[in-house]
């Protein structure tokens, strides 16, 4: 999905996770609607001249509020039947970033990550320290019931009952026939993310996740790590990733795309394809990215069979996709 015009007023792209496909066996409409709503929440700001950073935060918050995706309200359960959420975002105009990990009571982890960025004293806050910072900044604590889901809890119990099973990407929903998803829940990576170019030519990226079903408490993947789950530099690109987090961490996939553009002079399409379909595949990782370059070109490669994704460029209608 490459858009090859030379320049645009603004661009925004989002993803809601990658995975394998069960095309035609589920109602896809709610997912398309949720992606379109997230895109519009960011595009509405960009049309008014707001920053790319504001736009990606708004888009991510929209996806966090939607229980269809594994972030914010839709987050999966840890081994201890709790929620531990991670998020991060980056301003490509100055390389400032903010991220949080293992937070459990913040409605929108991406909003807390933005406070970390704006505060500027650190890049990554975790656990109780991040929660205290949220309290200092006046972000409301949500009761556990806000994040609870009978379906997600059933996923956890089912995984724990499987002999030898440790943790699953997003969740195993083999028993959720009443609410099937377009992507096979046995192999779905549920991070959400957004990238944007604003009318001033600046780029930004954001990502948020609930992690893995039945994950070990304290486990942190690529999502809140600069250069792995997200990266933005207004001279090259903005990238938000989804997939097998440990592989994205090992290969620093988001930064690798930037580096290929900066040091090898590669186009966004060539750099992103080489990182996702080359490096990531070579080390056994799965997933994909949404990315935008300094001219507003959008590219969304993935090596899994599908990825929830969409984009808006200038005044064109939103485009949302799930399958390859």
mmCIF file with all atom_site columns, C-alpha atoms in Angstrom, residues 185-306:
data_model
loop_
_atom_site.group_PDB
_atom_site.id
_atom_site.type_symbol
_atom_site.label_atom_id
_atom_site.label_alt_id
_atom_site.label_comp_id
_atom_site.label_asym_id
_atom_site.label_entity_id
_atom_site.label_seq_id
_atom_site.pdbx_PDB_ins_code
_atom_site.Cartn_x
_atom_site.Cartn_y
_atom_site.Cartn_z
_atom_site.occupancy
_atom_site.B_iso_or_equiv
_atom_site.pdbx_formal_charge
_atom_site.auth_seq_id
_atom_site.auth_comp_id
_atom_site.auth_asym_id
_atom_site.auth_atom_id
_atom_site.pdbx_PDB_model_num
ATOM 1   C CA . UNK A 1 185 ? -7.100 -15.022 17.258 1.00 0.00 ? 185 UNK A CA 1
ATOM 2   C CA . UNK A 1 186 ? -4.590 -17.850 17.673 1.00 0.00 ? 186 UNK A CA 1
ATOM 3   C CA . UNK A 1 187 ? -2.055 -15.797 15.768 1.00 0.00 ? 187 UNK A CA 1
ATOM 4   C CA . UNK A 1 188 ? -3.041 -12.173 16.197 1.00 0.00 ? 188 UNK A CA 1
ATOM 5   C CA . UNK A 1 189 ? -0.700 -9.421  17.359 1.00 0.00 ? 189 UNK A CA 1
ATOM 6   C CA . UNK A 1 190 ? -2.822 -6.756  18.990 1.00 0.00 ? 190 UNK A CA 1
ATOM 7   C CA . UNK A 1 191 ? -0.739 -3.621  19.381 1.00 0.00 ? 191 UNK A CA 1
ATOM 8   C CA . UNK A 1 192 ? -2.288 -0.406  18.047 1.00 0.00 ? 192 UNK A CA 1
ATOM 9   C CA . UNK A 1 193 ? -0.313 2.391   16.465 1.00 0.00 ? 193 UNK A CA 1
ATOM 10  C CA . UNK A 1 194 ? -0.394 5.583   14.419 1.00 0.00 ? 194 UNK A CA 1
ATOM 11  C CA . UNK A 1 195 ? 1.948  7.691   12.306 1.00 0.00 ? 195 UNK A CA 1
ATOM 12  C CA . UNK A 1 196 ? 1.353  11.109  10.763 1.00 0.00 ? 196 UNK A CA 1
ATOM 13  C CA . UNK A 1 197 ? 2.824  13.982  8.762  1.00 0.00 ? 197 UNK A CA 1
ATOM 14  C CA . UNK A 1 198 ? 1.334  17.383  9.551  1.00 0.00 ? 198 UNK A CA 1
ATOM 15  C CA . UNK A 1 199 ? 0.925  20.419  7.294  1.00 0.00 ? 199 UNK A CA 1
ATOM 16  C CA . UNK A 1 200 ? 4.164  21.846  8.683  1.00 0.00 ? 200 UNK A CA 1
ATOM 17  C CA . UNK A 1 201 ? 6.121  18.837  7.432  1.00 0.00 ? 201 UNK A CA 1
ATOM 18  C CA . UNK A 1 202 ? 6.726  17.273  10.839 1.00 0.00 ? 202 UNK A CA 1
ATOM 19  C CA . UNK A 1 203 ? 6.307  13.567  11.585 1.00 0.00 ? 203 UNK A CA 1
ATOM 20  C CA . UNK A 1 204 ? 5.253  11.636  14.695 1.00 0.00 ? 204 UNK A CA 1
ATOM 21  C CA . UNK A 1 205 ? 4.608  8.048   15.748 1.00 0.00 ? 205 UNK A CA 1
ATOM 22  C CA . UNK A 1 206 ? 2.692  6.387   18.596 1.00 0.00 ? 206 UNK A CA 1
ATOM 23  C CA . UNK A 1 207 ? 1.997  2.840   19.791 1.00 0.00 ? 207 UNK A CA 1
ATOM 24  C CA . UNK A 1 208 ? 0.028  1.207   22.619 1.00 0.00 ? 208 UNK A CA 1
ATOM 25  C CA . UNK A 1 209 ? -0.649 -2.369  23.755 1.00 0.00 ? 209 UNK A CA 1
ATOM 26  C CA . UNK A 1 210 ? -1.986 -4.648  26.456 1.00 0.00 ? 210 UNK A CA 1
ATOM 27  C CA . UNK A 1 211 ? 0.788  -7.149  25.713 1.00 0.00 ? 211 UNK A CA 1
ATOM 28  C CA . UNK A 1 212 ? 0.411  -10.928 25.605 1.00 0.00 ? 212 UNK A CA 1
ATOM 29  C CA . UNK A 1 213 ? -2.336 -13.086 27.056 1.00 0.00 ? 213 UNK A CA 1
ATOM 30  C CA . UNK A 1 214 ? -0.925 -14.988 30.065 1.00 0.00 ? 214 UNK A CA 1
ATOM 31  C CA . UNK A 1 215 ? 2.329  -13.024 29.910 1.00 0.00 ? 215 UNK A CA 1
ATOM 32  C CA . UNK A 1 216 ? 4.677  -13.098 32.867 1.00 0.00 ? 216 UNK A CA 1
ATOM 33  C CA . UNK A 1 217 ? 3.983  -10.058 35.077 1.00 0.00 ? 217 UNK A CA 1
ATOM 34  C CA . UNK A 1 218 ? 6.544  -7.394  34.299 1.00 0.00 ? 218 UNK A CA 1
ATOM 35  C CA . UNK A 1 219 ? 7.153  -8.552  30.732 1.00 0.00 ? 219 UNK A CA 1
ATOM 36  C CA . UNK A 1 220 ? 7.621  -5.606  28.371 1.00 0.00 ? 220 UNK A CA 1
ATOM 37  C CA . UNK A 1 221 ? 7.773  -5.971  24.598 1.00 0.00 ? 221 UNK A CA 1
ATOM 38  C CA . UNK A 1 222 ? 8.749  -3.571  21.850 1.00 0.00 ? 222 UNK A CA 1
ATOM 39  C CA . UNK A 1 223 ? 5.771  -1.194  22.045 1.00 0.00 ? 223 UNK A CA 1
ATOM 40  C CA . UNK A 1 224 ? 7.159  1.347   24.568 1.00 0.00 ? 224 UNK A CA 1
ATOM 41  C CA . UNK A 1 225 ? 10.773 1.080   23.354 1.00 0.00 ? 225 UNK A CA 1
ATOM 42  C CA . UNK A 1 226 ? 12.094 3.864   21.106 1.00 0.00 ? 226 UNK A CA 1
ATOM 43  C CA . UNK A 1 227 ? 13.468 2.381   17.883 1.00 0.00 ? 227 UNK A CA 1
ATOM 44  C CA . UNK A 1 228 ? 11.751 -0.966  18.287 1.00 0.00 ? 228 UNK A CA 1
ATOM 45  C CA . UNK A 1 229 ? 7.999  -0.385  18.496 1.00 0.00 ? 229 UNK A CA 1
ATOM 46  C CA . UNK A 1 230 ? 7.993  3.206   17.275 1.00 0.00 ? 230 UNK A CA 1
ATOM 47  C CA . UNK A 1 231 ? 10.296 5.864   15.875 1.00 0.00 ? 231 UNK A CA 1
ATOM 48  C CA . UNK A 1 232 ? 9.972  9.275   14.205 1.00 0.00 ? 232 UNK A CA 1
ATOM 49  C CA . UNK A 1 233 ? 12.445 11.638  12.553 1.00 0.00 ? 233 UNK A CA 1
ATOM 50  C CA . UNK A 1 234 ? 10.960 14.359  10.365 1.00 0.00 ? 234 UNK A CA 1
ATOM 51  C CA . UNK A 1 235 ? 13.883 14.116  7.943  1.00 0.00 ? 235 UNK A CA 1
ATOM 52  C CA . UNK A 1 236 ? 13.108 10.485  7.114  1.00 0.00 ? 236 UNK A CA 1
ATOM 53  C CA . UNK A 1 237 ? 10.038 8.665   8.441  1.00 0.00 ? 237 UNK A CA 1
ATOM 54  C CA . UNK A 1 238 ? 7.668  7.808   11.252 1.00 0.00 ? 238 UNK A CA 1
ATOM 55  C CA . UNK A 1 239 ? 7.049  4.133   12.056 1.00 0.00 ? 239 UNK A CA 1
ATOM 56  C CA . UNK A 1 240 ? 4.657  2.251   14.374 1.00 0.00 ? 240 UNK A CA 1
ATOM 57  C CA . UNK A 1 241 ? 5.055  -1.525  14.646 1.00 0.00 ? 241 UNK A CA 1
ATOM 58  C CA . UNK A 1 242 ? 2.963  -4.552  15.568 1.00 0.00 ? 242 UNK A CA 1
ATOM 59  C CA . UNK A 1 243 ? 4.025  -8.161  15.921 1.00 0.00 ? 243 UNK A CA 1
ATOM 60  C CA . UNK A 1 244 ? 6.237  -10.508 17.887 1.00 0.00 ? 244 UNK A CA 1
ATOM 61  C CA . UNK A 1 245 ? 7.699  -7.937  20.248 1.00 0.00 ? 245 UNK A CA 1
ATOM 62  C CA . UNK A 1 246 ? 10.907 -9.695  21.169 1.00 0.00 ? 246 UNK A CA 1
ATOM 63  C CA . UNK A 1 247 ? 11.901 -9.894  17.495 1.00 0.00 ? 247 UNK A CA 1
ATOM 64  C CA . UNK A 1 248 ? 11.166 -6.208  16.924 1.00 0.00 ? 248 UNK A CA 1
ATOM 65  C CA . UNK A 1 249 ? 13.311 -5.448  19.970 1.00 0.00 ? 249 UNK A CA 1
ATOM 66  C CA . UNK A 1 250 ? 16.213 -7.587  18.805 1.00 0.00 ? 250 UNK A CA 1
ATOM 67  C CA . UNK A 1 251 ? 16.266 -6.022  15.346 1.00 0.00 ? 251 UNK A CA 1
ATOM 68  C CA . UNK A 1 252 ? 15.261 -2.458  16.345 1.00 0.00 ? 252 UNK A CA 1
ATOM 69  C CA . UNK A 1 253 ? 12.889 -2.598  13.388 1.00 0.00 ? 253 UNK A CA 1
ATOM 70  C CA . UNK A 1 254 ? 11.427 0.913   13.620 1.00 0.00 ? 254 UNK A CA 1
ATOM 71  C CA . UNK A 1 255 ? 14.854 2.548   13.802 1.00 0.00 ? 255 UNK A CA 1
ATOM 72  C CA . UNK A 1 256 ? 16.222 0.220   11.142 1.00 0.00 ? 256 UNK A CA 1
ATOM 73  C CA . UNK A 1 257 ? 13.756 1.656   8.633  1.00 0.00 ? 257 UNK A CA 1
ATOM 74  C CA . UNK A 1 258 ? 14.878 5.185   9.516  1.00 0.00 ? 258 UNK A CA 1
ATOM 75  C CA . UNK A 1 259 ? 18.561 4.183   9.297  1.00 0.00 ? 259 UNK A CA 1
ATOM 76  C CA . UNK A 1 260 ? 18.138 2.606   5.881  1.00 0.00 ? 260 UNK A CA 1
ATOM 77  C CA . UNK A 1 261 ? 16.614 5.827   4.628  1.00 0.00 ? 261 UNK A CA 1
ATOM 78  C CA . UNK A 1 262 ? 19.148 8.096   6.329  1.00 0.00 ? 262 UNK A CA 1
ATOM 79  C CA . UNK A 1 263 ? 22.384 6.234   5.625  1.00 0.00 ? 263 UNK A CA 1
ATOM 80  C CA . UNK A 1 264 ? 21.599 4.183   2.519  1.00 0.00 ? 264 UNK A CA 1
ATOM 81  C CA . UNK A 1 265 ? 19.306 6.706   0.870  1.00 0.00 ? 265 UNK A CA 1
ATOM 82  C CA . UNK A 1 266 ? 16.566 4.128   0.439  1.00 0.00 ? 266 UNK A CA 1
ATOM 83  C CA . UNK A 1 267 ? 12.945 5.081   -0.187 1.00 0.00 ? 267 UNK A CA 1
ATOM 84  C CA . UNK A 1 268 ? 10.361 4.428   2.504  1.00 0.00 ? 268 UNK A CA 1
ATOM 85  C CA . UNK A 1 269 ? 8.977  1.482   0.548  1.00 0.00 ? 269 UNK A CA 1
ATOM 86  C CA . UNK A 1 270 ? 12.360 -0.147  0.017  1.00 0.00 ? 270 UNK A CA 1
ATOM 87  C CA . UNK A 1 271 ? 13.526 0.446   3.599  1.00 0.00 ? 271 UNK A CA 1
ATOM 88  C CA . UNK A 1 272 ? 10.336 -0.774  5.244  1.00 0.00 ? 272 UNK A CA 1
ATOM 89  C CA . UNK A 1 273 ? 10.111 -3.854  3.020  1.00 0.00 ? 273 UNK A CA 1
ATOM 90  C CA . UNK A 1 274 ? 13.743 -4.739  3.735  1.00 0.00 ? 274 UNK A CA 1
ATOM 91  C CA . UNK A 1 275 ? 13.217 -4.436  7.489  1.00 0.00 ? 275 UNK A CA 1
ATOM 92  C CA . UNK A 1 276 ? 9.879  -6.251  7.701  1.00 0.00 ? 276 UNK A CA 1
ATOM 93  C CA . UNK A 1 277 ? 10.049 -8.797  4.909  1.00 0.00 ? 277 UNK A CA 1
ATOM 94  C CA . UNK A 1 278 ? 13.799 -9.189  5.143  1.00 0.00 ? 278 UNK A CA 1
ATOM 95  C CA . UNK A 1 279 ? 15.344 -8.764  8.597  1.00 0.00 ? 279 UNK A CA 1
ATOM 96  C CA . UNK A 1 280 ? 12.245 -9.552  10.648 1.00 0.00 ? 280 UNK A CA 1
ATOM 97  C CA . UNK A 1 281 ? 11.376 -12.620 8.588  1.00 0.00 ? 281 UNK A CA 1
ATOM 98  C CA . UNK A 1 282 ? 14.977 -13.850 8.658  1.00 0.00 ? 282 UNK A CA 1
ATOM 99  C CA . UNK A 1 283 ? 15.050 -13.964 12.474 1.00 0.00 ? 283 UNK A CA 1
ATOM 100 C CA . UNK A 1 284 ? 11.653 -15.646 12.708 1.00 0.00 ? 284 UNK A CA 1
ATOM 101 C CA . UNK A 1 285 ? 9.515  -12.631 13.599 1.00 0.00 ? 285 UNK A CA 1
ATOM 102 C CA . UNK A 1 286 ? 6.025  -11.820 12.396 1.00 0.00 ? 286 UNK A CA 1
ATOM 103 C CA . UNK A 1 287 ? 4.085  -8.608  12.085 1.00 0.00 ? 287 UNK A CA 1
ATOM 104 C CA . UNK A 1 288 ? 4.238  -5.332  10.261 1.00 0.00 ? 288 UNK A CA 1
ATOM 105 C CA . UNK A 1 289 ? 4.424  -1.553  10.430 1.00 0.00 ? 289 UNK A CA 1
ATOM 106 C CA . UNK A 1 290 ? 2.583  1.542   9.325  1.00 0.00 ? 290 UNK A CA 1
ATOM 107 C CA . UNK A 1 291 ? 4.987  4.212   8.133  1.00 0.00 ? 291 UNK A CA 1
ATOM 108 C CA . UNK A 1 292 ? 5.006  7.657   6.531  1.00 0.00 ? 292 UNK A CA 1
ATOM 109 C CA . UNK A 1 293 ? 7.941  9.566   5.059  1.00 0.00 ? 293 UNK A CA 1
ATOM 110 C CA . UNK A 1 294 ? 8.844  13.255  5.016  1.00 0.00 ? 294 UNK A CA 1
ATOM 111 C CA . UNK A 1 295 ? 6.842  13.784  1.812  1.00 0.00 ? 295 UNK A CA 1
ATOM 112 C CA . UNK A 1 296 ? 3.725  12.163  3.252  1.00 0.00 ? 296 UNK A CA 1
ATOM 113 C CA . UNK A 1 297 ? 4.013  8.882   1.367  1.00 0.00 ? 297 UNK A CA 1
ATOM 114 C CA . UNK A 1 298 ? 2.429  5.997   3.286  1.00 0.00 ? 298 UNK A CA 1
ATOM 115 C CA . UNK A 1 299 ? 3.576  2.371   3.255  1.00 0.00 ? 299 UNK A CA 1
ATOM 116 C CA . UNK A 1 300 ? 2.289  -0.481  5.420  1.00 0.00 ? 300 UNK A CA 1
ATOM 117 C CA . UNK A 1 301 ? 4.206  -3.742  4.850  1.00 0.00 ? 301 UNK A CA 1
ATOM 118 C CA . UNK A 1 302 ? 3.673  -6.908  6.882  1.00 0.00 ? 302 UNK A CA 1
ATOM 119 C CA . UNK A 1 303 ? 4.841  -10.516 6.659  1.00 0.00 ? 303 UNK A CA 1
ATOM 120 C CA . UNK A 1 304 ? 1.775  -12.009 8.335  1.00 0.00 ? 304 UNK A CA 1
ATOM 121 C CA . UNK A 1 305 ? -1.342 -12.853 6.358  1.00 0.00 ? 305 UNK A CA 1
ATOM 122 C CA . UNK A 1 306 ? -3.218 -9.746  7.451  1.00 0.00 ? 306 UNK A CA 1
#
